[in-house]
Short mmCIF file of C-alpha atoms in Angstrom, two decimals:
data_model
loop_
_atom_site.label_atom_id
_atom_site.label_comp_id
_atom_site.label_asym_id
_atom_site.label_seq_id
_atom_site.Cartn_x
_atom_site.Cartn_y
_atom_site.Cartn_z
CA MET D 1 -48.89 55.01 24.61
CA ARG D 2 -45.11 55.31 24.63
CA ARG D 3 -44.80 51.78 26.00
CA SER D 4 -47.02 50.37 23.24
CA LEU D 5 -44.97 52.19 20.61
CA PHE D 6 -41.78 50.77 22.11
CA VAL D 7 -43.10 47.21 21.99
CA LEU D 8 -44.24 47.61 18.35
CA GLN D 9 -40.81 48.88 17.40
CA LEU D 10 -39.23 46.00 19.30
CA ILE D 11 -41.28 43.36 17.48
CA ALA D 12 -40.83 44.93 14.07
CA ALA D 13 -37.10 44.28 14.30
CA PHE D 14 -36.83 41.37 16.70
CA PRO D 15 -33.37 40.16 15.56
CA LEU D 16 -32.05 43.68 16.04
CA PHE D 17 -33.53 43.68 19.55
CA LEU D 18 -31.71 40.49 20.38
CA PHE D 19 -28.37 41.88 19.28
CA SER D 20 -28.83 45.25 20.97
CA ALA D 21 -29.92 43.55 24.19
CA GLU D 22 -27.08 41.06 24.03
CA PRO D 23 -24.84 42.41 26.80
CA SER D 24 -27.68 42.42 29.36
CA ALA D 25 -30.57 40.33 28.05
CA PHE D 26 -28.27 37.46 27.20
CA GLY D 27 -25.86 38.28 30.00
CA ALA D 28 -26.67 35.22 32.11
CA GLY D 29 -23.57 33.17 32.78
CA ASP D 30 -21.21 36.11 32.07
CA LEU D 31 -18.37 35.61 34.56
CA THR D 32 -16.93 39.06 33.72
CA ASN D 33 -20.08 40.70 35.07
CA PRO D 34 -19.46 42.28 38.52
CA LYS D 35 -22.65 40.53 39.71
CA PRO D 36 -22.98 37.41 37.52
CA TYR D 37 -26.31 35.58 37.48
CA GLY D 38 -27.83 32.51 35.92
CA LEU D 39 -24.62 30.53 36.45
CA THR D 40 -24.38 26.83 35.70
CA SER D 41 -22.81 24.53 38.28
CA ASN D 42 -19.52 24.57 36.35
CA GLU D 43 -19.56 28.37 36.11
CA LYS D 44 -20.18 28.61 39.85
CA VAL D 45 -17.12 26.40 40.50
CA ILE D 46 -15.03 28.58 38.17
CA LEU D 47 -16.23 31.76 39.90
CA GLU D 48 -15.52 30.31 43.36
CA THR D 49 -12.06 29.18 42.22
CA LYS D 50 -11.26 32.64 40.85
CA ASP D 51 -12.43 34.22 44.12
CA THR D 52 -10.35 31.77 46.17
CA LEU D 53 -7.23 32.41 44.10
CA ARG D 54 -7.79 36.17 44.45
CA LYS D 55 -8.05 35.85 48.25
CA VAL D 56 -4.92 33.66 48.37
CA ALA D 57 -3.04 36.20 46.27
CA VAL D 58 -4.09 39.04 48.60
CA LYS D 59 -3.20 36.97 51.68
CA SER D 60 0.17 36.03 50.18
CA ASN D 61 1.00 39.67 49.44
CA ASN D 62 -0.04 40.70 52.96
CA GLN D 63 2.14 37.99 54.47
CA ALA D 64 5.09 39.08 52.38
CA ASN D 65 4.62 42.66 53.58
CA GLU D 66 4.38 41.49 57.19
CA LEU D 67 7.58 39.48 56.84
CA ASP D 68 9.42 42.46 55.39
CA SER D 69 8.19 44.63 58.28
CA LEU D 70 9.26 42.07 60.89
CA ARG D 71 12.69 41.73 59.33
CA GLU D 72 13.14 45.50 59.48
CA ARG D 73 12.09 45.55 63.14
CA ILE D 74 14.49 42.72 63.98
CA ASP D 75 17.32 44.55 62.27
CA GLY D 76 16.46 47.66 64.29
CA PHE D 77 16.42 45.75 67.58
CA GLN D 78 19.70 44.10 66.71
CA THR D 79 21.28 47.53 66.22
CA ILE D 80 19.93 48.70 69.61
CA ILE D 81 21.24 45.57 71.33
CA GLU D 82 24.70 46.05 69.87
CA SER D 83 24.73 49.71 71.00
CA LEU D 84 23.69 48.83 74.55
CA SER D 85 26.25 46.06 74.69
CA ARG D 86 29.00 48.51 73.80
CA LYS D 87 27.78 50.95 76.47
CA ALA D 88 27.62 48.23 79.10
CA HIS D 89 31.13 47.12 78.25
CA ASN D 90 32.41 50.69 78.57
CA ASN D 91 30.68 51.05 81.94
CA LYS D 92 32.32 47.89 83.20
CA VAL D 93 35.73 49.16 82.11
CA ASN D 94 35.12 52.49 83.84
CA ILE D 95 34.08 50.75 87.07
CA GLN D 96 37.18 48.63 87.04
CA LYS D 97 39.30 51.71 86.62
CA VAL D 98 37.50 53.36 89.56
CA ILE D 99 38.09 50.36 91.79
CA GLU D 100 41.74 50.15 90.86
CA ASN D 101 42.32 53.85 91.46
CA ASP D 102 43.51 54.31 95.06
CA SER D 103 42.55 57.96 95.07
CA LEU D 104 38.87 56.98 94.74
CA LYS D 105 38.76 54.66 97.72
CA ALA D 106 37.42 57.39 99.96
CA SER D 107 33.90 57.04 101.40
CA ASN D 108 32.37 59.57 99.00
CA ASN D 109 33.49 57.41 96.09
CA ASP D 110 31.68 54.37 97.46
CA GLU D 111 28.41 56.04 96.47
CA TYR D 112 29.70 56.73 92.97
CA GLU D 113 30.74 53.08 92.62
CA LYS D 114 27.28 51.94 93.65
CA ARG D 115 25.65 54.24 91.10
CA LEU D 116 27.86 52.91 88.32
CA SER D 117 27.10 49.35 89.40
CA ALA D 118 23.36 50.12 89.25
CA ILE D 119 23.76 51.53 85.76
CA VAL D 120 25.63 48.45 84.59
CA GLN D 121 23.00 46.17 86.15
CA SER D 122 20.19 48.11 84.49
CA ASN D 123 21.91 47.96 81.13
CA SER D 124 22.44 44.23 81.50
CA GLU D 125 18.77 43.67 82.29
CA ASN D 126 17.70 45.76 79.29
CA ILE D 127 20.01 43.79 77.06
CA GLU D 128 18.54 40.50 78.27
CA LYS D 129 15.02 41.74 77.63
CA LEU D 130 15.90 42.85 74.13
CA LYS D 131 17.60 39.56 73.42
CA THR D 132 14.46 37.72 74.54
CA LEU D 133 12.27 39.92 72.32
CA ASN D 134 14.62 39.43 69.41
CA SER D 135 14.48 35.66 69.92
CA GLU D 136 10.67 35.65 70.05
CA MET D 137 10.41 37.66 66.86
CA SER D 138 12.81 35.32 65.12
CA VAL D 139 10.63 32.37 66.11
CA LEU D 140 7.58 34.22 64.79
CA VAL D 141 9.24 34.84 61.44
CA ASP D 142 10.31 31.21 61.22
CA THR D 143 6.71 30.12 61.95
CA ILE D 144 5.33 32.38 59.22
CA ASN D 145 7.90 31.10 56.74
CA LYS D 146 7.05 27.52 57.66
CA ASN D 147 3.24 27.66 57.70
CA TYR D 148 2.32 30.18 55.01
CA VAL D 149 2.63 30.19 51.24
CA SER D 150 5.37 32.36 49.82
CA LYS D 151 4.97 34.41 46.65
CA GLU D 152 7.15 31.99 44.72
CA GLU D 153 5.20 28.96 45.96
CA PHE D 154 1.88 30.63 45.18
CA ASN D 155 2.95 31.54 41.65
CA THR D 156 4.22 28.01 41.10
CA LEU D 157 0.91 26.61 42.37
CA VAL D 158 -1.15 28.79 40.02
CA HIS D 159 1.12 27.90 37.10
CA ASN D 160 0.77 24.19 37.83
CA VAL D 161 -3.02 24.44 38.15
CA ASN D 162 -3.28 26.25 34.82
CA ASP D 163 -1.06 23.66 33.14
CA PHE D 164 -3.17 20.86 34.58
CA LYS D 165 -6.43 22.48 33.41
CA ALA D 166 -5.01 22.96 29.92
CA LEU D 167 -3.85 19.35 29.82
CA VAL D 168 -7.23 18.01 30.95
CA ALA D 169 -9.07 20.20 28.45
CA LYS D 170 -6.78 19.01 25.67
CA GLU D 171 -7.32 15.37 26.66
CA LEU D 172 -11.09 15.76 26.78
CA ALA D 173 -11.16 17.63 23.48
CA GLY D 174 -9.04 14.94 21.85
CA LYS D 175 -11.23 12.13 23.13
CA SER D 176 -14.43 13.94 22.17
CA LYS D 177 -13.16 14.67 18.68
CA SER D 178 -11.95 11.14 18.02
CA SER D 179 -15.12 9.63 19.49
CA SER D 180 -17.45 11.85 17.44
CA THR D 181 -15.44 11.39 14.29
CA SER D 182 -15.43 7.61 14.54
CA LYS D 183 -19.13 7.48 15.40
CA PHE D 184 -20.45 9.75 12.65
CA THR D 185 -17.86 9.41 9.87
CA SER D 186 -19.77 6.77 7.93
CA LEU D 187 -23.15 8.55 8.25
CA LYS D 188 -24.73 11.31 6.19
CA ASN D 189 -25.60 14.55 7.94
CA VAL D 190 -29.27 14.18 7.09
CA ASP D 191 -29.34 10.74 8.74
CA ILE D 192 -27.53 12.07 11.82
CA ALA D 193 -30.11 14.87 12.05
CA LYS D 194 -33.00 12.37 11.88
CA GLN D 195 -31.45 10.22 14.60
CA ALA D 196 -30.80 13.29 16.75
CA GLN D 197 -34.45 14.32 16.45
CA ALA D 198 -35.54 10.78 17.35
CA ASP D 199 -33.25 10.79 20.40
CA PHE D 200 -34.66 14.17 21.43
CA ASP D 201 -38.23 12.88 21.17
CA LYS D 202 -37.25 9.95 23.42
CA ARG D 203 -35.52 12.40 25.78
CA TYR D 204 -32.15 10.79 25.15
CA PHE D 205 -30.64 14.23 25.56
CA THR D 206 -26.99 13.23 26.02
CA THR D 207 -26.92 11.34 22.73
CA ALA D 208 -28.94 14.00 20.93
CA ILE D 209 -26.67 16.81 22.08
CA GLU D 210 -23.63 14.89 20.85
CA SER D 211 -25.24 14.53 17.41
CA TYR D 212 -26.25 18.19 17.17
CA GLU D 213 -22.78 19.32 18.24
CA TYR D 214 -21.32 17.23 15.44
CA LEU D 215 -23.77 18.78 12.96
CA ILE D 216 -22.73 22.25 14.14
CA LYS D 217 -19.11 21.42 13.38
CA GLN D 218 -20.24 20.22 9.95
CA ASN D 219 -22.19 23.50 9.52
CA TYR D 220 -25.35 21.48 8.81
CA ARG D 221 -28.39 23.57 9.82
CA PRO D 222 -26.39 25.17 12.66
CA ALA D 223 -29.17 27.57 13.72
CA TYR D 224 -31.59 24.70 14.31
CA ALA D 225 -28.89 22.59 16.00
CA HIS D 226 -28.15 25.42 18.44
CA TYR D 227 -31.86 25.83 19.11
CA MET D 228 -32.25 22.11 19.86
CA ILE D 229 -29.29 22.06 22.23
CA GLY D 230 -30.79 25.13 23.90
CA GLU D 231 -34.09 23.28 24.27
CA MET D 232 -32.41 20.31 25.94
CA ASN D 233 -30.54 22.58 28.34
CA TYR D 234 -33.85 24.31 29.02
CA GLU D 235 -35.47 20.96 29.82
CA ARG D 236 -32.57 20.14 32.14
CA LYS D 237 -33.03 23.55 33.82
CA ASN D 238 -29.58 24.67 32.72
CA TYR D 239 -31.07 28.07 31.98
CA ALA D 240 -27.86 30.04 31.47
CA ASP D 241 -26.65 27.51 28.89
CA ALA D 242 -30.06 27.50 27.24
CA ILE D 243 -29.98 31.30 26.82
CA SER D 244 -26.52 31.08 25.30
CA TYR D 245 -27.60 28.55 22.65
CA PHE D 246 -30.85 30.42 21.91
CA LYS D 247 -28.85 33.58 21.40
CA LYS D 248 -26.47 31.88 18.96
CA SER D 249 -29.37 30.28 17.07
CA THR D 250 -31.06 33.66 16.59
CA SER D 251 -27.83 35.28 15.41
CA LEU D 252 -27.54 32.61 12.69
CA TYR D 253 -31.18 32.62 11.53
CA SER D 254 -34.12 34.50 13.06
CA LYS D 255 -37.03 33.30 10.91
CA GLY D 256 -37.26 29.65 11.86
CA SER D 257 -40.64 28.08 12.63
CA TYR D 258 -39.36 27.41 16.13
CA MET D 259 -38.90 31.11 16.94
CA PRO D 260 -42.05 31.40 19.14
CA SER D 261 -40.78 28.55 21.29
CA LEU D 262 -37.24 29.96 21.34
CA MET D 263 -38.49 33.39 22.46
CA LEU D 264 -40.82 31.99 25.12
CA HIS D 265 -38.19 29.67 26.55
CA THR D 266 -35.67 32.51 26.50
CA ALA D 267 -38.10 34.58 28.58
CA ILE D 268 -38.70 31.73 31.03
CA SER D 269 -34.96 31.08 31.29
CA MET D 270 -34.35 34.74 32.06
CA ASP D 271 -37.06 34.61 34.71
CA ASN D 272 -35.27 31.70 36.32
CA THR D 273 -31.91 33.48 36.27
CA GLY D 274 -33.36 36.58 37.93
CA ASP D 275 -33.45 38.82 34.84
CA GLU D 276 -37.13 39.73 35.21
CA ALA D 277 -36.95 42.98 33.23
CA HIS D 278 -35.71 41.36 30.04
CA ALA D 279 -37.90 38.32 30.59
CA LYS D 280 -40.92 40.63 30.54
CA ALA D 281 -39.74 42.22 27.29
CA PHE D 282 -39.47 38.79 25.67
CA TYR D 283 -42.92 37.75 26.91
CA GLU D 284 -44.36 40.91 25.38
CA ALA D 285 -42.48 40.23 22.15
CA VAL D 286 -43.99 36.74 21.88
CA VAL D 287 -47.50 38.10 22.42
CA SER D 288 -47.09 40.89 19.89
CA LYS D 289 -45.26 38.95 17.18
CA TYR D 290 -47.12 35.63 17.46
CA PRO D 291 -50.47 36.59 19.06
CA ASP D 292 -52.34 33.44 18.02
CA SER D 293 -49.67 30.94 19.03
CA LYS D 294 -49.78 28.66 22.06
CA GLU D 295 -46.54 30.34 23.16
CA ALA D 296 -48.33 33.71 23.22
CA LYS D 297 -51.02 32.22 25.44
CA GLU D 298 -48.35 31.01 27.85
CA ALA D 299 -46.59 34.39 27.72
CA ARG D 300 -49.81 36.22 28.64
CA LYS D 301 -50.17 34.05 31.75
CA SER D 302 -46.64 34.92 32.79
CA LEU D 303 -47.23 38.63 32.21
CA LYS D 304 -50.32 38.55 34.45
CA LYS D 305 -48.18 37.18 37.25
#
């Protein structure tokens, strides 16, 4: 009973339902969503690129931290080496003094001389080991600096990529604008709309989409133009794009004769992007609002599944 009441309320104010459901029902293709779905091929590339750049940034920061840590360790070892060197030098001086002192030439002093010599030898060996370690660490740091991206290089790379993307987008926008303007300037909007419909009927979708996009810029029946572009994306199985255009069409005008088709194809598109819950709501809306339509018949079949 509660479910039936909910559906009746939903159908009674269908445009309101669309707007209230917008963040989730029309959320396909939303790259800001923690778990985006219904992505087009271009959106997938963008998402993968963002993820790659994030990983590179994390890796770059980790490498910078590792380098700083290694430098600190090298500085510490260098201090130890210098201290041991001074001690070894002092030991050598003391031994020389012992040898030169005639009063220490007795047999009991021979043992003392040997002990000092052992200490000097041990210190010398320790110094050599530390020098070797210091050399190896220096080589490691040089290798990291040579083979990995620094923060400055990474930031420069990102800046250059963004500049390149902006330049390409500007070039494409300029070419598209000049091409569309030159192609449609001499034609009336009504004639462009007729040709667009004819191209759609022949499944010349690329040409038809170009015409409808021009009509949208001219604000000529924009709700219908968005619906038609949504239909062509639906036919091409670009479901996320289709949902986006259907959503815009409904926000502009929600009483068009094409609304049963728009709602049904929105539901099917949501099904194909994994949004089964909202797809079901749209199927039910089609059945309740347009019960005698062919779209309602199709929606009932989907609901039974």
